[in-house]
mmCIF file of C-alpha atoms in Angstrom:
data_model
loop_
_atom_site.group_PDB
_atom_site.id
_atom_site.type_symbol
_atom_site.label_atom_id
_atom_site.label_comp_id
_atom_site.label_asym_id
_atom_site.label_seq_id
_atom_site.Cartn_x
_atom_site.Cartn_y
_atom_site.Cartn_z
ATOM 1 C CA MET A 237 133.362 -166.856 -158.579
ATOM 2 C CA TYR A 238 132.670 -166.969 -162.571
ATOM 3 C CA VAL A 239 136.105 -167.486 -164.788
ATOM 4 C CA ASN A 240 136.617 -164.159 -166.009
ATOM 5 C CA LYS A 241 138.591 -162.632 -168.763
ATOM 6 C CA GLY A 242 141.288 -161.797 -165.815
ATOM 7 C CA HIS A 243 141.661 -164.897 -164.818
ATOM 8 C CA VAL A 244 142.429 -166.915 -167.931
ATOM 9 C CA THR A 245 144.983 -163.702 -169.095
ATOM 10 C CA ALA A 246 147.146 -164.485 -165.722
ATOM 11 C CA ILE A 247 146.525 -168.290 -166.591
ATOM 12 C CA GLY A 248 147.896 -167.733 -169.927
ATOM 13 C CA ILE A 249 151.020 -165.552 -168.639
ATOM 14 C CA ILE A 250 151.879 -167.253 -165.274
ATOM 15 C CA PHE A 251 152.299 -171.045 -167.010
ATOM 16 C CA PRO A 252 154.429 -170.236 -169.485
ATOM 17 C CA VAL A 253 156.529 -167.482 -167.778
ATOM 18 C CA LEU A 254 157.632 -170.236 -165.437
ATOM 19 C CA ALA A 255 157.183 -172.553 -168.188
ATOM 20 C CA ALA A 256 160.542 -170.150 -170.473
ATOM 21 C CA ILE A 257 162.022 -170.426 -166.722
ATOM 22 C CA ALA A 258 162.168 -174.403 -165.852
ATOM 23 C CA LEU A 259 163.305 -174.985 -169.787
ATOM 24 C CA THR A 260 166.053 -172.089 -169.579
ATOM 25 C CA LEU A 261 167.444 -173.532 -166.272
ATOM 26 C CA ARG A 262 167.487 -176.734 -167.321
ATOM 27 C CA ILE A 263 169.946 -175.675 -170.438
ATOM 28 C CA TYR A 264 171.313 -173.935 -167.885
ATOM 29 C CA ALA A 265 172.323 -176.834 -166.185
ATOM 30 C CA ILE A 266 173.225 -178.937 -168.920
ATOM 31 C CA LYS A 267 175.780 -176.662 -170.202
ATOM 32 C CA LEU A 268 177.305 -176.108 -166.511
ATOM 33 C CA LEU A 269 177.460 -179.622 -165.902
ATOM 34 C CA ARG A 270 178.438 -180.695 -169.782
ATOM 35 C CA ARG A 271 176.543 -183.694 -169.952
ATOM 36 C CA GLY A 272 174.990 -184.262 -173.589
ATOM 37 C CA MET A 273 170.765 -184.544 -173.620
ATOM 38 C CA ASN A 274 168.976 -187.416 -173.333
ATOM 39 C CA ILE A 275 165.619 -188.359 -174.493
ATOM 40 C CA ASP A 276 163.780 -186.070 -171.495
ATOM 41 C CA ASP A 277 165.674 -182.953 -172.322
ATOM 42 C CA ILE A 278 164.602 -183.246 -175.884
ATOM 43 C CA LEU A 279 160.819 -183.584 -175.257
ATOM 44 C CA ILE A 280 160.546 -180.856 -172.602
ATOM 45 C CA ILE A 281 161.105 -178.813 -175.400
ATOM 46 C CA PRO A 282 158.244 -179.560 -178.060
ATOM 47 C CA ALA A 283 156.358 -179.278 -174.280
ATOM 48 C CA ALA A 284 157.299 -175.597 -173.408
ATOM 49 C CA PHE A 285 157.071 -173.985 -176.702
ATOM 50 C CA LEU A 286 153.545 -175.350 -177.074
ATOM 51 C CA THR A 287 153.002 -174.303 -173.194
ATOM 52 C CA VAL A 288 153.796 -170.848 -174.699
ATOM 53 C CA CYS A 289 151.254 -171.087 -177.760
ATOM 54 C CA ALA A 290 148.707 -172.290 -175.761
ATOM 55 C CA GLY A 291 149.561 -168.631 -172.824
ATOM 56 C CA VAL A 292 150.171 -166.403 -175.953
ATOM 57 C CA ALA A 293 146.583 -168.348 -177.562
ATOM 58 C CA MET A 294 144.807 -167.708 -174.007
ATOM 59 C CA VAL A 295 146.064 -164.106 -173.575
ATOM 60 C CA ILE A 296 145.118 -163.324 -177.664
ATOM 61 C CA GLY A 297 141.318 -165.042 -176.831
ATOM 62 C CA ALA A 298 140.718 -163.479 -173.425
ATOM 63 C CA GLN A 299 141.374 -160.224 -175.003
ATOM 64 C CA MET A 300 139.270 -160.964 -177.984
ATOM 65 C CA ASP A 301 136.483 -162.062 -175.833
ATOM 66 C CA ILE A 302 136.643 -165.784 -176.887
ATOM 67 C CA VAL A 303 137.941 -167.134 -173.805
ATOM 68 C CA GLY A 304 136.688 -166.150 -169.946
ATOM 69 C CA SER A 305 133.410 -164.588 -170.819
ATOM 70 C CA HIS A 306 129.613 -164.949 -171.668
ATOM 71 C CA SER A 307 127.345 -164.647 -174.968
ATOM 72 C CA LEU A 308 124.137 -163.635 -173.865
ATOM 73 C CA PRO A 309 121.639 -164.798 -174.288
ATOM 74 C CA GLU A 310 123.373 -167.565 -176.873
ATOM 75 C CA ILE A 311 126.354 -167.103 -179.067
ATOM 76 C CA THR A 312 126.165 -165.551 -182.457
ATOM 77 C CA ALA A 313 127.137 -167.515 -185.233
ATOM 78 C CA GLU A 314 130.220 -164.678 -185.207
ATOM 79 C CA GLU A 315 131.382 -166.070 -181.701
ATOM 80 C CA GLN A 316 130.677 -169.719 -182.899
ATOM 81 C CA HIS A 317 133.104 -169.596 -185.548
ATOM 82 C CA ARG A 318 135.914 -167.729 -183.478
ATOM 83 C CA VAL A 319 135.252 -170.098 -180.308
ATOM 84 C CA GLY A 320 134.738 -172.971 -182.743
ATOM 85 C CA LYS A 321 138.342 -172.460 -184.491
ATOM 86 C CA PHE A 322 140.161 -171.485 -181.008
ATOM 87 C CA GLU A 323 138.890 -174.846 -179.682
ATOM 88 C CA TYR A 324 139.817 -177.066 -182.438
ATOM 89 C CA ALA A 325 143.547 -175.448 -182.471
ATOM 90 C CA PHE A 326 143.639 -175.393 -178.607
ATOM 91 C CA TRP A 327 142.755 -179.168 -178.097
ATOM 92 C CA ILE A 328 145.082 -180.479 -180.821
ATOM 93 C CA GLY A 329 148.114 -178.188 -178.932
ATOM 94 C CA HIS A 330 146.950 -179.604 -175.550
ATOM 95 C CA VAL A 331 147.160 -182.883 -176.428
ATOM 96 C CA LEU A 332 150.342 -182.882 -178.285
ATOM 97 C CA ALA A 333 151.703 -180.849 -175.122
ATOM 98 C CA THR A 334 150.340 -182.867 -172.318
ATOM 99 C CA GLY A 335 152.123 -185.913 -174.096
ATOM 100 C CA PHE A 336 155.178 -184.235 -174.155
ATOM 101 C CA ILE A 337 155.086 -183.595 -170.828
ATOM 102 C CA LYS A 338 154.518 -187.083 -169.634
ATOM 103 C CA LEU A 339 156.748 -188.787 -171.878
ATOM 104 C CA ALA A 340 159.674 -186.135 -170.835
ATOM 105 C CA ILE A 341 159.149 -187.109 -167.119
ATOM 106 C CA LEU A 342 158.829 -190.973 -167.249
ATOM 107 C CA PHE A 343 162.095 -190.812 -169.286
ATOM 108 C CA LEU A 344 163.695 -188.321 -166.768
ATOM 109 C CA PHE A 345 162.519 -190.853 -163.800
ATOM 110 C CA ARG A 346 163.957 -193.918 -166.235
ATOM 111 C CA ARG A 347 167.188 -192.276 -166.048
ATOM 112 C CA LEU A 348 166.987 -191.681 -162.239
ATOM 113 C CA PHE A 349 165.823 -195.041 -161.309
ATOM 114 C CA LYS A 350 166.528 -197.360 -164.049
ATOM 115 C CA GLY A 351 170.342 -196.916 -163.701
ATOM 116 C CA VAL A 352 172.105 -199.920 -165.800
ATOM 117 C CA ALA A 353 169.107 -202.948 -164.881
ATOM 118 C CA TYR A 354 166.795 -204.135 -167.134
ATOM 119 C CA ARG A 355 163.513 -206.717 -167.217
ATOM 120 C CA THR A 356 163.093 -205.360 -163.468
ATOM 121 C CA ALA A 357 159.641 -204.399 -162.099
ATOM 122 C CA PHE A 358 160.332 -200.655 -162.606
ATOM 123 C CA ASP A 359 161.605 -201.392 -166.074
ATOM 124 C CA TYR A 360 158.486 -202.776 -167.212
ATOM 125 C CA ALA A 361 155.596 -200.220 -165.192
ATOM 126 C CA ASN A 362 158.013 -197.369 -166.778
ATOM 127 C CA TRP A 363 157.934 -198.962 -170.645
ATOM 128 C CA THR A 364 153.802 -199.938 -169.976
ATOM 129 C CA LEU A 365 153.761 -196.399 -169.097
ATOM 130 C CA ILE A 366 155.050 -194.799 -172.288
ATOM 131 C CA VAL A 367 153.684 -197.418 -174.276
ATOM 132 C CA ILE A 368 150.187 -195.756 -172.871
ATOM 133 C CA VAL A 369 150.569 -192.323 -173.080
ATOM 134 C CA VAL A 370 151.926 -192.866 -177.063
ATOM 135 C CA ALA A 371 148.833 -194.496 -177.685
ATOM 136 C CA TRP A 372 146.950 -191.504 -175.567
ATOM 137 C CA THR A 373 148.388 -188.662 -177.391
ATOM 138 C CA VAL A 374 147.932 -190.660 -181.030
ATOM 139 C CA THR A 375 144.332 -191.059 -180.333
ATOM 140 C CA PHE A 376 143.335 -188.319 -178.901
ATOM 141 C CA LEU A 377 145.301 -186.200 -181.334
ATOM 142 C CA PHE A 378 143.139 -188.141 -184.292
ATOM 143 C CA LEU A 379 139.871 -187.594 -182.497
ATOM 144 C CA ALA A 380 140.592 -183.545 -181.922
ATOM 145 C CA ILE A 381 141.680 -183.270 -185.343
ATOM 146 C CA PHE A 382 139.041 -185.916 -187.268
ATOM 147 C CA SER A 383 135.973 -185.434 -184.751
ATOM 148 C CA CYS A 384 134.076 -183.367 -187.536
ATOM 149 C CA GLY A 385 135.494 -186.628 -189.387
ATOM 150 C CA SER A 386 137.011 -185.036 -193.180
ATOM 151 C CA ASN A 387 135.209 -181.651 -192.066
ATOM 152 C CA PRO A 388 136.602 -179.873 -189.320
ATOM 153 C CA SER A 389 134.609 -176.626 -190.093
ATOM 154 C CA ALA A 390 131.617 -178.469 -189.388
ATOM 155 C CA ILE A 391 132.969 -177.137 -185.528
ATOM 156 C CA TRP A 392 132.618 -173.844 -186.359
ATOM 157 C CA GLU A 393 129.678 -173.094 -188.494
ATOM 158 C CA SER A 394 126.999 -173.176 -186.118
ATOM 159 C CA LEU A 395 125.930 -174.977 -182.950
ATOM 160 C CA GLU A 396 124.154 -177.052 -184.998
ATOM 161 C CA SER A 397 126.315 -178.545 -187.558
ATOM 162 C CA LEU A 398 128.790 -178.730 -184.061
ATOM 163 C CA ARG A 399 125.627 -181.095 -182.503
ATOM 164 C CA THR A 400 125.166 -183.112 -185.838
ATOM 165 C CA LYS A 401 128.361 -183.782 -187.900
ATOM 166 C CA CYS A 402 131.112 -184.110 -185.201
ATOM 167 C CA VAL A 403 131.086 -186.489 -182.384
ATOM 168 C CA ASP A 404 130.182 -185.209 -178.229
ATOM 169 C CA THR A 405 132.828 -183.324 -178.164
ATOM 170 C CA PHE A 406 132.229 -182.527 -174.409
ATOM 171 C CA ALA A 407 132.367 -186.407 -173.740
ATOM 172 C CA LEU A 408 135.464 -186.614 -175.752
ATOM 173 C CA TYR A 409 136.969 -183.895 -173.944
ATOM 174 C CA THR A 410 135.441 -185.664 -170.708
ATOM 175 C CA ALA A 411 137.240 -189.059 -171.697
ATOM 176 C CA ASN A 412 140.457 -186.638 -172.313
ATOM 177 C CA SER A 413 140.776 -185.497 -168.782
ATOM 178 C CA ILE A 414 139.819 -188.613 -167.340
ATOM 179 C CA LEU A 415 141.829 -190.831 -168.643
ATOM 180 C CA SER A 416 145.030 -187.954 -168.310
ATOM 181 C CA TRP A 417 144.170 -187.805 -164.378
ATOM 182 C CA ILE A 418 144.742 -191.569 -164.318
ATOM 183 C CA MET A 419 147.876 -192.170 -166.196
ATOM 184 C CA ASP A 420 149.535 -188.624 -164.247
ATOM 185 C CA LEU A 421 148.245 -190.314 -160.768
ATOM 186 C CA ALA A 422 150.397 -193.731 -162.317
ATOM 187 C CA ILE A 423 153.325 -191.428 -163.335
ATOM 188 C CA LEU A 424 153.499 -190.101 -159.756
ATOM 189 C CA ILE A 425 152.821 -193.627 -157.691
ATOM 190 C CA GLU A 426 155.769 -194.826 -160.061
ATOM 191 C CA PRO A 427 159.019 -193.050 -158.029
ATOM 192 C CA LEU A 428 157.112 -192.970 -154.653
ATOM 193 C CA LEU A 429 157.513 -196.300 -154.954
ATOM 194 C CA MET A 430 161.413 -196.202 -155.927
ATOM 195 C CA VAL A 431 161.778 -193.857 -153.535
ATOM 196 C CA CYS A 432 159.988 -196.449 -150.482
ATOM 197 C CA ARG A 433 161.695 -199.000 -151.793
ATOM 198 C CA LEU A 434 165.293 -197.400 -151.575
ATOM 199 C CA SER A 435 163.905 -196.485 -148.259
ATOM 200 C CA THR A 436 163.247 -199.650 -146.753
ATOM 201 C CA GLU A 437 166.515 -201.253 -148.204
ATOM 202 C CA GLU A 438 168.397 -198.499 -146.199
ATOM 203 C CA ILE A 439 166.955 -199.676 -143.283
ATOM 204 C CA ILE A 440 167.582 -203.383 -143.825
ATOM 205 C CA VAL A 441 170.968 -202.580 -144.227
#
């Protein structure tokens, strides 16, 4: 089954709503516990904002037939303008949102597992992942903004200008997704190792 306007609209509504609910509950918990804002609390604010913006863009884009529909027999110049502008703005926001989310999670793990110890295996691994995520975010943000050099309008001028004046955006987005998945896997493994270690120590005791 192909993705259609209904699917895109649903995704554009569900995930931003979940992000807004999660942010609201987090702020409520901070006030309830009467604690200050930590780094992960601060990072999750732009992440949630960008997620909501992406959702709104997806809903509007679906209703305007920019996403969630097919161009037959081939894309027109007007459609290329709309799709190109949408894709350009969306990917910049996507890279930023993904970077903020990953960093928020890593700093949350740091707050939960590091304690007062420094120069531990977790400390080194956590900081390494933070540096990698920052480097990934900055690199792909730069590539998303300057994928057509100093002339971003080449993305939406025509398919010919996209092919001849820009980098291979398909390869760029594929590399982005693969590296993002690898980082997600590493971020997921980090707390699992800590939990397993705690469980092992409890068994030994």
